[in-house]
Short mmCIF file of C-alpha atoms and ligand atoms in Angstrom, two decimals:
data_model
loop_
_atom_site.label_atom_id
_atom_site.label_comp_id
_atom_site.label_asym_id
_atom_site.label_seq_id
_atom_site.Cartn_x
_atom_site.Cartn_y
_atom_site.Cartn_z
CA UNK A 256 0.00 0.00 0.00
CA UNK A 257 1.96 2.78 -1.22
CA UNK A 258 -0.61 5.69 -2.69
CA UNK A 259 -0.14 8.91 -0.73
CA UNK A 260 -2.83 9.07 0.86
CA UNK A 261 -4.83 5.33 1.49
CA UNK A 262 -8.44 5.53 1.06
CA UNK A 263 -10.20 4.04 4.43
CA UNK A 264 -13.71 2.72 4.84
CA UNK A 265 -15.28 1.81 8.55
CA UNK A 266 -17.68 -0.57 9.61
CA UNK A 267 -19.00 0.25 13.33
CA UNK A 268 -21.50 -0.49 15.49
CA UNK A 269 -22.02 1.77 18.25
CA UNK A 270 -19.63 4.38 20.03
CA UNK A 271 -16.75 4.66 17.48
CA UNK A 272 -13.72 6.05 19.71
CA UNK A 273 -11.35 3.71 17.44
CA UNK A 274 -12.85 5.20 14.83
CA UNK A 275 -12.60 8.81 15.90
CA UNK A 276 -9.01 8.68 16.84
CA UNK A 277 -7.98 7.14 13.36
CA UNK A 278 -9.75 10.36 11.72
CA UNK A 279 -7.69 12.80 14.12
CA UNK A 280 -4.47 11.13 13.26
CA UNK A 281 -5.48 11.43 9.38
CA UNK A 282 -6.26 14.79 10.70
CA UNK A 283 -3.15 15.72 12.23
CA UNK A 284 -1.30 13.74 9.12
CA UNK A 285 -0.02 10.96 11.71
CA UNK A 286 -1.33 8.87 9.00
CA UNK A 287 -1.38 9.41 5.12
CA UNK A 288 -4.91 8.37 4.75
CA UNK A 289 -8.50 9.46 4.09
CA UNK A 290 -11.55 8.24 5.64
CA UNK A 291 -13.78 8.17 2.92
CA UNK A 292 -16.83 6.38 3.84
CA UNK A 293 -18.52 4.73 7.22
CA UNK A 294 -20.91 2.20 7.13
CA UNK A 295 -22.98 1.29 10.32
CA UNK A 296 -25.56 -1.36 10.95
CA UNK A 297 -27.01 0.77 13.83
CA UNK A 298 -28.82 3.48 12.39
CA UNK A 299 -28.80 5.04 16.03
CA UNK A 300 -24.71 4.59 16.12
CA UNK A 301 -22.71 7.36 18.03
CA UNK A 302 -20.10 7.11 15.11
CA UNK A 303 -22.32 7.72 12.36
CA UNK A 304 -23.26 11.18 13.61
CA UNK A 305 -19.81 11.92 14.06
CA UNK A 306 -18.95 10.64 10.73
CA UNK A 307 -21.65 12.67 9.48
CA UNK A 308 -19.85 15.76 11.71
CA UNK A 309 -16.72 15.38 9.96
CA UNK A 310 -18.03 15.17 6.39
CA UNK A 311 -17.57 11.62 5.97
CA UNK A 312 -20.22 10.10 3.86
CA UNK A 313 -22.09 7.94 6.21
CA UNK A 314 -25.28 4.82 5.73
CA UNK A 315 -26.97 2.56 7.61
CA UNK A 316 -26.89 -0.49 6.13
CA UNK A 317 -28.27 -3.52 8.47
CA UNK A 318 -31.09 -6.43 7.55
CA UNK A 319 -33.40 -3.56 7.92
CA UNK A 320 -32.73 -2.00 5.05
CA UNK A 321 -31.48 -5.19 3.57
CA UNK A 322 -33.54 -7.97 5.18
CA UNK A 323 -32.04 -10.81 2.43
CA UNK A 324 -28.27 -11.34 3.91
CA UNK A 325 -26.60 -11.76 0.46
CA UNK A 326 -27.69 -8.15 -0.78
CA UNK A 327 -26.51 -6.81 2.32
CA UNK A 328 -23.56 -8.46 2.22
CA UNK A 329 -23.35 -6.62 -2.11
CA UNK A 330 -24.98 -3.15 -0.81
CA UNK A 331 -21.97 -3.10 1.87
CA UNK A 332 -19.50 -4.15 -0.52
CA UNK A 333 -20.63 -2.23 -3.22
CA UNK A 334 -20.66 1.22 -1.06
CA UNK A 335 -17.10 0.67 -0.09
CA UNK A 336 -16.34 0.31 -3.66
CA UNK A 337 -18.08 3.38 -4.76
CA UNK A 338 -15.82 5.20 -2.20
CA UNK A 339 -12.76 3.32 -3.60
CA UNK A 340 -11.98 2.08 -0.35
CA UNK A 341 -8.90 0.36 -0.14
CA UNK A 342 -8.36 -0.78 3.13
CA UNK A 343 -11.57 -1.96 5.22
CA UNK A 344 -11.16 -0.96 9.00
CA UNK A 345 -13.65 -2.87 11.86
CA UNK A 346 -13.60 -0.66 14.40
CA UNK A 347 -16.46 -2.28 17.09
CA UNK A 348 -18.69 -3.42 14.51
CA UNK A 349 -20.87 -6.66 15.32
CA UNK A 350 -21.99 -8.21 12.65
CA UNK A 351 -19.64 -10.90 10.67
CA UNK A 352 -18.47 -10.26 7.58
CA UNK A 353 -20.01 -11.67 4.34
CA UNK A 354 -18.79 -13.99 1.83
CA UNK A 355 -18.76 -11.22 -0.80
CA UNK A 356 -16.74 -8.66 1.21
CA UNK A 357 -14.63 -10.97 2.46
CA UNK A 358 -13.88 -12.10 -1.19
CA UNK A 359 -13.53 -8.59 -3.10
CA UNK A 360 -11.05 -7.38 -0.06
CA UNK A 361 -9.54 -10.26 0.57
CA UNK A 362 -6.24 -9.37 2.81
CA UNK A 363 -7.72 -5.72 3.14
CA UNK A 364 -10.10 -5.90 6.35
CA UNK A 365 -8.71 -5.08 9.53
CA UNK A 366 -10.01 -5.50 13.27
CA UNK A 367 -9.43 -4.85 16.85
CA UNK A 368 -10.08 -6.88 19.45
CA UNK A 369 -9.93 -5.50 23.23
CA UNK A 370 -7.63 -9.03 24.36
CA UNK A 371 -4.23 -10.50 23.61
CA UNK A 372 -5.77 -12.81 21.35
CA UNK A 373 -5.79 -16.22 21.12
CA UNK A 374 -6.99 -15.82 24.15
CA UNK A 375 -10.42 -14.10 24.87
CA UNK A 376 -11.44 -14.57 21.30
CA UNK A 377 -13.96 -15.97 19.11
CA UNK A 378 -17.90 -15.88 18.54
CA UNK A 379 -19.74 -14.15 22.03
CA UNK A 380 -16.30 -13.00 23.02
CA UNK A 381 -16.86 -8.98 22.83
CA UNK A 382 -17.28 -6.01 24.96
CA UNK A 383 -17.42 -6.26 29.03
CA UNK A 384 -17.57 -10.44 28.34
CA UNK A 385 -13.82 -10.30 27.36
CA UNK A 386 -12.67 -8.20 30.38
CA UNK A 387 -14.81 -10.03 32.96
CA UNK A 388 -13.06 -13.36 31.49
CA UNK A 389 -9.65 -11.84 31.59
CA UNK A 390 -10.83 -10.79 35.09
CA UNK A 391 -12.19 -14.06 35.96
CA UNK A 392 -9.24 -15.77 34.75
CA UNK A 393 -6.75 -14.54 36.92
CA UNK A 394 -4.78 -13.37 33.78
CA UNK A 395 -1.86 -10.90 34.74
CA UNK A 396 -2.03 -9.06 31.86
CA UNK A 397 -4.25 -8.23 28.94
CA UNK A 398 -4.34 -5.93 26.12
CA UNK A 399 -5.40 -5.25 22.85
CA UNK A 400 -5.06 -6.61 19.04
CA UNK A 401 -5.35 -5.72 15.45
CA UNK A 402 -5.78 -8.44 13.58
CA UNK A 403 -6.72 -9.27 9.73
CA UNK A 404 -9.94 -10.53 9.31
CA UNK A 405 -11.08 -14.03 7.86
CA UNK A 406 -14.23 -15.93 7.59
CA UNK A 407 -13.87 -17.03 11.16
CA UNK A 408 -14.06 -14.96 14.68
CA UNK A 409 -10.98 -12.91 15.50
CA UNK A 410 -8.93 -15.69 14.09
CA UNK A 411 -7.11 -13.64 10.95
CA UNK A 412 -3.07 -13.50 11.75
CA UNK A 413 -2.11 -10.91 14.29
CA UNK A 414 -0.74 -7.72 12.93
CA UNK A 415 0.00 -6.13 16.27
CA UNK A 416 -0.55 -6.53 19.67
CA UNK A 417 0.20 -4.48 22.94
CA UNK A 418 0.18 -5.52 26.38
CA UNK A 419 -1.97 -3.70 29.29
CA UNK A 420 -1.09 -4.61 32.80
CA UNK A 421 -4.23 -6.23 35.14
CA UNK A 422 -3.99 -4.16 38.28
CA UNK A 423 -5.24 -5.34 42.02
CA UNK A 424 -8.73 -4.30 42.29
CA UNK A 425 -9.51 -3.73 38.57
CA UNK A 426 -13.32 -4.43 37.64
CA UNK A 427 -13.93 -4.59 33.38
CA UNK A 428 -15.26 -1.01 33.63
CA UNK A 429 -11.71 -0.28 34.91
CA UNK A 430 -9.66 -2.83 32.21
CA UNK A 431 -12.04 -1.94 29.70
CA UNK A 432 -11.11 1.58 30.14
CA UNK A 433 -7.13 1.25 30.24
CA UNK A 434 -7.46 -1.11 27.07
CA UNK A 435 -9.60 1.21 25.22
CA UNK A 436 -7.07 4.04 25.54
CA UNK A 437 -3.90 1.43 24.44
CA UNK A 438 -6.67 0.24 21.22
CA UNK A 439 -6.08 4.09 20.36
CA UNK A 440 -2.62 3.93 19.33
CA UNK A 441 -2.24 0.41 18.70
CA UNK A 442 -4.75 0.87 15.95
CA UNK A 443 -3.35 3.82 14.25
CA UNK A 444 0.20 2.71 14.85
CA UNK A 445 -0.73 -0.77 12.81
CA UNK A 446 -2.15 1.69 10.12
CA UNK A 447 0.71 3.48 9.87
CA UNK A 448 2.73 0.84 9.35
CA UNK A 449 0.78 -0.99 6.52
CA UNK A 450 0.08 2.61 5.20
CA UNK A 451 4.32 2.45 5.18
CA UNK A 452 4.88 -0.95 3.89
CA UNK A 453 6.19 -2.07 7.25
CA UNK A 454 2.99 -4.34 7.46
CA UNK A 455 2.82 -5.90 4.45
CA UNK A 456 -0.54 -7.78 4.44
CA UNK A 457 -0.88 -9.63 0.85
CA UNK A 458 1.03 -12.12 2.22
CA UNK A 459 -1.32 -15.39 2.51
C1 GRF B 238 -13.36 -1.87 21.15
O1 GRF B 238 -13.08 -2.32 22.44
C2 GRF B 238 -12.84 -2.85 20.13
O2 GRF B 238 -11.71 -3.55 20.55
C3 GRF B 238 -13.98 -3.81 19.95
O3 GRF B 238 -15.14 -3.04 20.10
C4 GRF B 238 -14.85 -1.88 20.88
C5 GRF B 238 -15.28 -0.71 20.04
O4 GRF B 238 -15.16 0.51 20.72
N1 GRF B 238 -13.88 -4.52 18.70
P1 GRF B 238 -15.36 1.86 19.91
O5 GRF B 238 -16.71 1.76 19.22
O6 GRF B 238 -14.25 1.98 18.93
O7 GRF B 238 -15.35 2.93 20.94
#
């Protein structure tokens, strides 16, 4: 990926702070890239207003305005195509992927994950869940991945990864909170380094 500036598409689902501090690092020119489109299958999601705030074209796309899967899974892919997205970013979004997307950017959808997966990963594994488990686990330390994505849960090869220390008397509103503020650079760190070549991900 080696055009000036790389052409970004989001999928989200609700509050979008992953997504909002990628845009203020494209911003601030932290990162050579453009958010050009943001899809959400929430028409209610936090991120779509501020999409809509920042002049970033913005839809709701969800089986309620596509109640057959398989032209959902073309209206999605299509959009991000219209855009000329080139790299897909998951940035809390919900919903699996279809076989279509999955397909025409193969390699080119990204995701974070609020654990140092393997572990804490998978279908059901999401939100306060993974932090109570960490929690509940007795795990001394946690943290956060980007990961490519594949036609399975949070099982695409690990891109980067960044360790967040469990503290005594941490509850998941507490983890979640200290993860959530590592996701922020991880994620546009791991940008900037595909964005750079460092990261190459055409590699499978
Ligand atoms: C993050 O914890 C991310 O790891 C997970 O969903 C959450 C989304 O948060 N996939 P936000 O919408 O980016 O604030």
């Amino acid at each position: 990926m080696t055009d000036k500036f790389t052409r970004l598409g989001f999928l989200v689902s609700g509050r979008g702070s992953n997504m909002q501090a990628i845009i203020q690092a494209c911003k601030g020119r932290k990162l050579l890239a453009e958010p050009v489109v943001v899809i959400s299958n929430n028409a209610s999601a936090r991120a779509l207003d501020n999409a809509r705030s920042e002049s970033i074209p913005a839809f709701h796309l969800s089986s309620k305005t596509h109640p057959d899967a398989d032209q959902l899974d073309r209206a999605i892919t299509e959009t991000l195509q219209q855009h000329q997205v080139e790299l897909v970013v998951l940035a809390g979004y919900m919903k699996k992927i279809g076989p279509v997307l999955l397909k025409v950017y193969k390699n080119k959808i990204i995701n974070i994950h609020p654990s140092l997966l393997p572990r804490f990963g998978g279908q059901g594994m999401y939100g306060m869940k993974v932090h109570t488990a960490v929690l509940a686990a007795g795990d001394r330390m946690t943290g956060a991945t980007v990961h490519l994505v594949d036609n399975d849960y949070d099982s695409g090869s690990i891109l980067g990864q960044r360790q967040v220390e469990v503290l005594t008397g941490d509850n998941p509103e507490t983890l979640a909170m200290r993860v959530l503020a590592v996701e922020h650079s991880l994620y546009v760190e791991v940008l900037q380094d595909i964005i750079a070549g460092k990261i190459i991900l055409d590699c499978k």
